[in-house]
mmCIF file of C-alpha atoms in Angstrom:
data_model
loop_
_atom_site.group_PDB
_atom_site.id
_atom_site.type_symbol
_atom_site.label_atom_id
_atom_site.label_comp_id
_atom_site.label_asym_id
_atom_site.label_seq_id
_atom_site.Cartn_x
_atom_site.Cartn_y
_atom_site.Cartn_z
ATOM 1 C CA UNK A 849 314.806 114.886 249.160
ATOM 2 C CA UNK A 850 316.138 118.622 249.503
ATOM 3 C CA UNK A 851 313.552 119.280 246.661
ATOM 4 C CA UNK A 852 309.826 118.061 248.312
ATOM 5 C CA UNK A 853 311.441 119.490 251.946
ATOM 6 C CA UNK A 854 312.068 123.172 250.309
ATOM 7 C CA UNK A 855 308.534 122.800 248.484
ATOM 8 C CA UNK A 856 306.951 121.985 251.830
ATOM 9 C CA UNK A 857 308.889 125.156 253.659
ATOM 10 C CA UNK A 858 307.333 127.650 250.891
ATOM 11 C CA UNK A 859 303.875 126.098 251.726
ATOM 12 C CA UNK A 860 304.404 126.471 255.136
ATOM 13 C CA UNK A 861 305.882 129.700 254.829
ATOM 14 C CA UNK A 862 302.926 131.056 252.405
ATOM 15 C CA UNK A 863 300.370 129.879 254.987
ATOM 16 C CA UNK A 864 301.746 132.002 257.571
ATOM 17 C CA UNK A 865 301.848 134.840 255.701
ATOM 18 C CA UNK A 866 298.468 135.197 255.318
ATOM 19 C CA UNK A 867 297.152 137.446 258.793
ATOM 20 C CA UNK A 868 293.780 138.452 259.191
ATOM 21 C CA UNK A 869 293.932 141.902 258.134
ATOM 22 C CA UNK A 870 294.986 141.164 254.732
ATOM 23 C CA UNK A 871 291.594 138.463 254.663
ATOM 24 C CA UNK A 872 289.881 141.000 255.534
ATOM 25 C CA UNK A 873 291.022 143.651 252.977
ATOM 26 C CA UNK A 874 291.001 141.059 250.396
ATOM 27 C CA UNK A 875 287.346 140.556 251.402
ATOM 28 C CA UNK A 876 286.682 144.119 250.888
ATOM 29 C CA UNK A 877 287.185 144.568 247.316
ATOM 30 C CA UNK A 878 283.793 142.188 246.247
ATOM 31 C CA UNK A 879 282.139 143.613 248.952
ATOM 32 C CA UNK A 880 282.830 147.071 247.679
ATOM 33 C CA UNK A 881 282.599 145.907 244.408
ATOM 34 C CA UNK A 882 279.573 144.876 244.671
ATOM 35 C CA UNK A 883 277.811 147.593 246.474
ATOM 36 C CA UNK A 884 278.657 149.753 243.755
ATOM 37 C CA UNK A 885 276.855 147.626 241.289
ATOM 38 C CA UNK A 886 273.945 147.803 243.542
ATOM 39 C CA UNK A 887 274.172 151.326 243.915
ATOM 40 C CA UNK A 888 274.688 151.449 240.469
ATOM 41 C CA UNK A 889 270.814 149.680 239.751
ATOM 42 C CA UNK A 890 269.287 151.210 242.067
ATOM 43 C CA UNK A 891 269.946 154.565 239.817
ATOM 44 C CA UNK A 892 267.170 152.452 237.462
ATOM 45 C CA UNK A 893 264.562 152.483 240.635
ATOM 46 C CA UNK A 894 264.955 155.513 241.638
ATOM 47 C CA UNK A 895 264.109 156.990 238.109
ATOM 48 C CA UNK A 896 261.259 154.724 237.732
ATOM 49 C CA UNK A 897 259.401 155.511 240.761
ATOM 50 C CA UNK A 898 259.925 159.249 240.226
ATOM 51 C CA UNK A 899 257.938 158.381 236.165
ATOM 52 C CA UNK A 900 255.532 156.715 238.149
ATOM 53 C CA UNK A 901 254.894 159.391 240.482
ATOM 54 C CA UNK A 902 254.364 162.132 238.255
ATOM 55 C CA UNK A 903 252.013 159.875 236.393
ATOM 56 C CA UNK A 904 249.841 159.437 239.372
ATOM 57 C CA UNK A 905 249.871 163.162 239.897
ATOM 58 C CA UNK A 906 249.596 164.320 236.590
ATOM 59 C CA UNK A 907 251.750 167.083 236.806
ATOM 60 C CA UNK A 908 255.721 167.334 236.703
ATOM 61 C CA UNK A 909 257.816 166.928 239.425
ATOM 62 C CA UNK A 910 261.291 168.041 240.662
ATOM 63 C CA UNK A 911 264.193 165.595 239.535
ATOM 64 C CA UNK A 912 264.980 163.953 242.529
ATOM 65 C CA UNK A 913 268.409 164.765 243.951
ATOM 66 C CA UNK A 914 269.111 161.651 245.558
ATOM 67 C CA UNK A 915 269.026 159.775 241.900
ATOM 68 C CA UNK A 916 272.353 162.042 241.643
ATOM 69 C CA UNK A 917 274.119 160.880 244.756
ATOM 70 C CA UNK A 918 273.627 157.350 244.225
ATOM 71 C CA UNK A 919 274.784 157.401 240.396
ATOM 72 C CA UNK A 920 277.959 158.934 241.884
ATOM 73 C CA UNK A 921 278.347 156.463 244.478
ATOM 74 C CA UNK A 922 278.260 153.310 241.996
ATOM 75 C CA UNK A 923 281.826 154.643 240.080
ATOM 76 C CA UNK A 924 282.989 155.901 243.527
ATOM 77 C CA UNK A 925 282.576 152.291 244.944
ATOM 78 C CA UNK A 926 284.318 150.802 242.211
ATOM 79 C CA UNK A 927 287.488 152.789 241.914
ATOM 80 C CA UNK A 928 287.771 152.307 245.575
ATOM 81 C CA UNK A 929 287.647 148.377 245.061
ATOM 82 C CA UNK A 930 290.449 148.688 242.581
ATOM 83 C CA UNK A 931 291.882 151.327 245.281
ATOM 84 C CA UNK A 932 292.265 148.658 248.014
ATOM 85 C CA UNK A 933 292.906 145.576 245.735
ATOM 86 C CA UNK A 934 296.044 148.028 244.648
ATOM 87 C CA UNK A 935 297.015 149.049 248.740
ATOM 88 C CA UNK A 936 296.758 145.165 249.106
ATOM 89 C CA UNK A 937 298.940 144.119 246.345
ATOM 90 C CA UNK A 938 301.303 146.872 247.589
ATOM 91 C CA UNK A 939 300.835 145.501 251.177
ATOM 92 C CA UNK A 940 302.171 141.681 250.216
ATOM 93 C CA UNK A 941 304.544 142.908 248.250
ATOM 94 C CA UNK A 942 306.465 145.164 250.996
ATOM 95 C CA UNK A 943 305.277 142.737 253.692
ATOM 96 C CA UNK A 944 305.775 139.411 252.583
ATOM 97 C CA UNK A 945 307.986 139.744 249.321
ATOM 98 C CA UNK A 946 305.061 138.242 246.787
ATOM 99 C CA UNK A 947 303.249 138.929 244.289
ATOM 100 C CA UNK A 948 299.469 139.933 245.055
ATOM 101 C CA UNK A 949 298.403 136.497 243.550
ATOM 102 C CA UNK A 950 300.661 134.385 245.636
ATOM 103 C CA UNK A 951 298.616 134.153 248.279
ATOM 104 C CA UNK A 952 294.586 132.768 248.184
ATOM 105 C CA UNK A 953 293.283 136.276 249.862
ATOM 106 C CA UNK A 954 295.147 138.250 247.283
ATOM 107 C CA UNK A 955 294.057 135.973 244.841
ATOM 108 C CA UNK A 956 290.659 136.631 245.706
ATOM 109 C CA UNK A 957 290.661 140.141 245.598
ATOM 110 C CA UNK A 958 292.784 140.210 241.891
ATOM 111 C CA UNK A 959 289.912 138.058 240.166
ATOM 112 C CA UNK A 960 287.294 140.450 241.672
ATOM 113 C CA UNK A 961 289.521 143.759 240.900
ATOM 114 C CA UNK A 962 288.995 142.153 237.394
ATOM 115 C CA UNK A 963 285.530 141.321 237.225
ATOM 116 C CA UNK A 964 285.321 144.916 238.749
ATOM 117 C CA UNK A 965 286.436 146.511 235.357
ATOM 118 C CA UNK A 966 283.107 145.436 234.133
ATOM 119 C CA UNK A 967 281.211 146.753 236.791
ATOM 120 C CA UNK A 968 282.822 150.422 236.369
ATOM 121 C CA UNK A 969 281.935 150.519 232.791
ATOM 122 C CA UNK A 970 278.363 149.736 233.751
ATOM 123 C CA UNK A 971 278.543 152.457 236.475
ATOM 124 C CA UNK A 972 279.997 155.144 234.615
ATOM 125 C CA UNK A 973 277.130 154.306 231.804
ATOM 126 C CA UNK A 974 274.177 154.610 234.482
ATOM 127 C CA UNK A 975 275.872 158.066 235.967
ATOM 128 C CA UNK A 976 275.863 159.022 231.774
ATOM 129 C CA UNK A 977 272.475 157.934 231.840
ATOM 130 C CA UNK A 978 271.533 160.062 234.612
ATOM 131 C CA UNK A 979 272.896 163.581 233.299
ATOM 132 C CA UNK A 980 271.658 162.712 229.789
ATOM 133 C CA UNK A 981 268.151 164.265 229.189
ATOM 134 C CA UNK A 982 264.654 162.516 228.255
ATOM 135 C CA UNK A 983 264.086 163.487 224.973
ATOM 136 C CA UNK A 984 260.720 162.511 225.310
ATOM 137 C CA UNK A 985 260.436 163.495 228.587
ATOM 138 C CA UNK A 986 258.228 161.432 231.066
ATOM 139 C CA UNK A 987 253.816 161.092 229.656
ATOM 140 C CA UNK A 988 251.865 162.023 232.141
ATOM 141 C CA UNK A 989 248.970 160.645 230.137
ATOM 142 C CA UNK A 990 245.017 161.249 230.779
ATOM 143 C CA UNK A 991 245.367 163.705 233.260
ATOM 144 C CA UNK A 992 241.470 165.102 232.201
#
């Protein structure tokens, strides 16, 4: 009887630990997470369009400086997931006295700090992309 009583108490008590700022950090990390996979892409776009571009004008263009700023912002974003899924595990821990996977929001943002390691790798490769030269450089083709 003591047994299912005390079980029901740590439920209880685990539900109430759980405020709305800590949902709303823990929702954070994917969205962060995922932005700077996005950003991350987009790196792929923005070089494309600027081929494309000096294809239609047959002549060489400028690199465009914004292709540096987002491949920057892709590892940015994703250390700054892990950033707040750490301040969030730190958070519980003082807070509430559990670990960060005790609760479901901390949970949450633990699996997607994880999945997350993935995602930096990819970033960091599309920012090495970006300062690593053509060798062929971009055809402009029949420009006659």
């Amino acid at each position: 009887m003591e047994t299912s009583s005390s079980a029901a108490l740590s439920g209880a008590a685990q539900d109430r630990t759980v405020t709305p700022g800590m949902v709303i950090t823990a929702l954070l990390v994917p969205v962060v997470a995922v932005l700077g996979v996005v950003t991350s892409l987009r790196v792929q776009d923005i070089d494309s369009d600027w081929v494309h571009r000096q294809q239609a004008a047959c002549r060489h263009m400028p690199f465009p400086k914004m292709e540096y700023v987002v491949a920057w912002s892709g590892p940015i974003l994703g250390v700054a997931a892990m950033a707040v899924c750490a301040l969030l595990a730190r958070w519980i821990r003082r807070r509430c006295g559990m670990r960060l996977w005790d609760t479901w929001p901390g949970l949450l943002a633990f699996v997607c700090a994880m999945l997350n390691l993935l995602a930096i790798l990819l970033e960091l490769f599309m920012l090495w992309a970006t300062y690593t030269p053509d060798g062929s450089g971009p055809i402009l083709g029949d420009c006659g």
